[in-house]
């Protein structure tokens, strides 16, 4: 039966539908009201912060690095104010066009432009890439006014790391640079590491003391437009500069030794016999850490990497050499401690038969009757061949280790190669072969398997000179360390002092090493380390890489030792390349003016200071690459070297160990930061003498 709709039923149906629709609408309204209430009340703080973040820009301020100071409180690494331009690759809308505009505004040459493109392509995208640093204000302003079309470009006014003596401290101090992806990941993606202008230690002491030197970043809140342009500053929290570290290094001495090495390839180590302070650890040729900190270009890196003298290697800690005859005082001390009388002698006819082979003395004509003193000051090989065969390597090797050879010292360095002190057990373990008589012959004159680095040779000299277990240190600390006695018997230390004095001041092999000073005598021992067989080269001439190494260890004054020194000249053709350097370095310790006069005469022959020669070499490489090198700025490192000379002439620096760390002067703020600056930092001004104002 068909249902019939009546007016009454239709009205009821309409009312029911209206009520349903109204209920649904009311429910939706209640839900919207509840959501709006939740947002307005419960999530008020969240959305307020999000709105604030659209209006306010928060940026980190990279902290100023702590200074690295020498023993007298002078900076070996400091900070200087600069204008710089960085880019964030991932923010670039048109990288090619942006780089083209920057090249025009900053007057980048073709090689610099190519280097920039390579850096951008190889970057981690999120990390800042340096375009230019140390630019003048006009160029900084030219980039700043065009920021609306240069997305991802960040002009900033901040600090850069500065090394006043440049190459002289390259290997020791190291350098800083921008963080790479691995470092960023290792630091758990710390945003500071990708903040434009921030650099961290990459090598040397800069890397070893990164956490101490880094400091605490500051922060800045600024009101910005939708396009990111800064309207006004709201709040700034200043950065906290990193803590300084003070080294035992004597800055003027370090610079002098590095320059005195001259055209040679080698190293100089000076140690204070009373405190163990490492006053000099010079390794040359070197690199300019200022170049690495600014982002080294391909031309300069090519110049360094192609140099056969390996300027990128720290020869003090990572150079291993046969010590040659510099070990003879050590061997003689082993003989004495084993009971051999210093008057025991042997006849030297120019060689000694050992087994079925004759081992020659360096003087083929022979030395006649030779006792211990003559064996040292005339460096007679036969004397040591003869008694080493009687007493054996098991007497010599322990003495070598007691005196520091083969030892790794507790220094704040990333690594040090500690060489080899061979003995029968070592050879059996290493090569599974028995020790032979000829092995003892080779080791007793510092050849064969024996290897040492220059630091070990300096420590050996200090321990022989004093009879104390001198331990090197690189950080200044309060108080003077007390060293244990080596417990050498009787007058054995005095025997060594006198014999080594005769090397220089008597009928020895290094008469030209005598100090040009009244009442101060230096003791020493020459060494020549053969590199290749005489069938290949003479060792004195021919290709550089085939020439003998030249070595010299010394201490002064000889009868009351205060300073010990080791000089190693790679492929110098013999000890004659090493002991004149030791003489001049030791002279500098007692009379800087006289030493500088001698150095300036030599530098006039060599073509200028180390920095001037490095600049000239770079100019040649740059010319070959089609790059025009600008003239040096008045605040370059050559001016710094002259300033160091002037300070040294002003009078001898205090050489005693400092009793407390010296804090650098504060680096004050200077002037307002331009609104276009993305990451502002406080600034300083620097005089041409390198002092911070």
Coordinates of C-alpha atoms in Angstrom, one line a residue, residues 71 270-277 279 462 465-466 470 480 554-565 586 589-590 654-657:
X71 CA 107.1 32.5 27.1
X270 CA 116.6 24.5 21.6
X271 CA 115.8 23.3 25.1
X272 CA 116.4 24.9 28.5
X273 CA 118.5 22.4 30.4
X274 CA 117.3 23.6 33.8
X275 CA 113.5 23.5 33.1
X276 CA 113.1 21.4 30.0
X277 CA 111.4 24.3 28.3
X279 CA 112.4 27.4 23.5
X462 CA 120.6 18.1 27.5
X465 CA 125.3 17.9 29.5
X466 CA 123.7 18.0 32.9
X470 CA 115.7 16.5 31.5
X480 CA 110.3 24.9 38.2
X554 CA 125.5 21.3 21.4
X555 CA 125.1 22.9 24.7
X556 CA 126.4 26.1 26.4
X557 CA 128.0 27.2 28.5
X558 CA 129.9 23.9 28.3
X559 CA 130.9 23.8 32.0
X560 CA 127.5 25.0 33.4
X561 CA 125.0 24.1 30.7
X562 CA 121.9 26.2 30.4
X563 CA 120.8 25.6 26.8
X564 CA 121.0 22.5 24.6
X565 CA 120.5 22.6 20.8
X586 CA 123.3 29.9 20.4
X589 CA 120.5 33.5 23.1
X590 CA 123.4 35.5 24.6
X654 CA 114.2 37.4 29.9
X655 CA 115.0 33.7 29.4
X656 CA 113.9 32.3 32.8
X657 CA 110.7 30.4 32.9

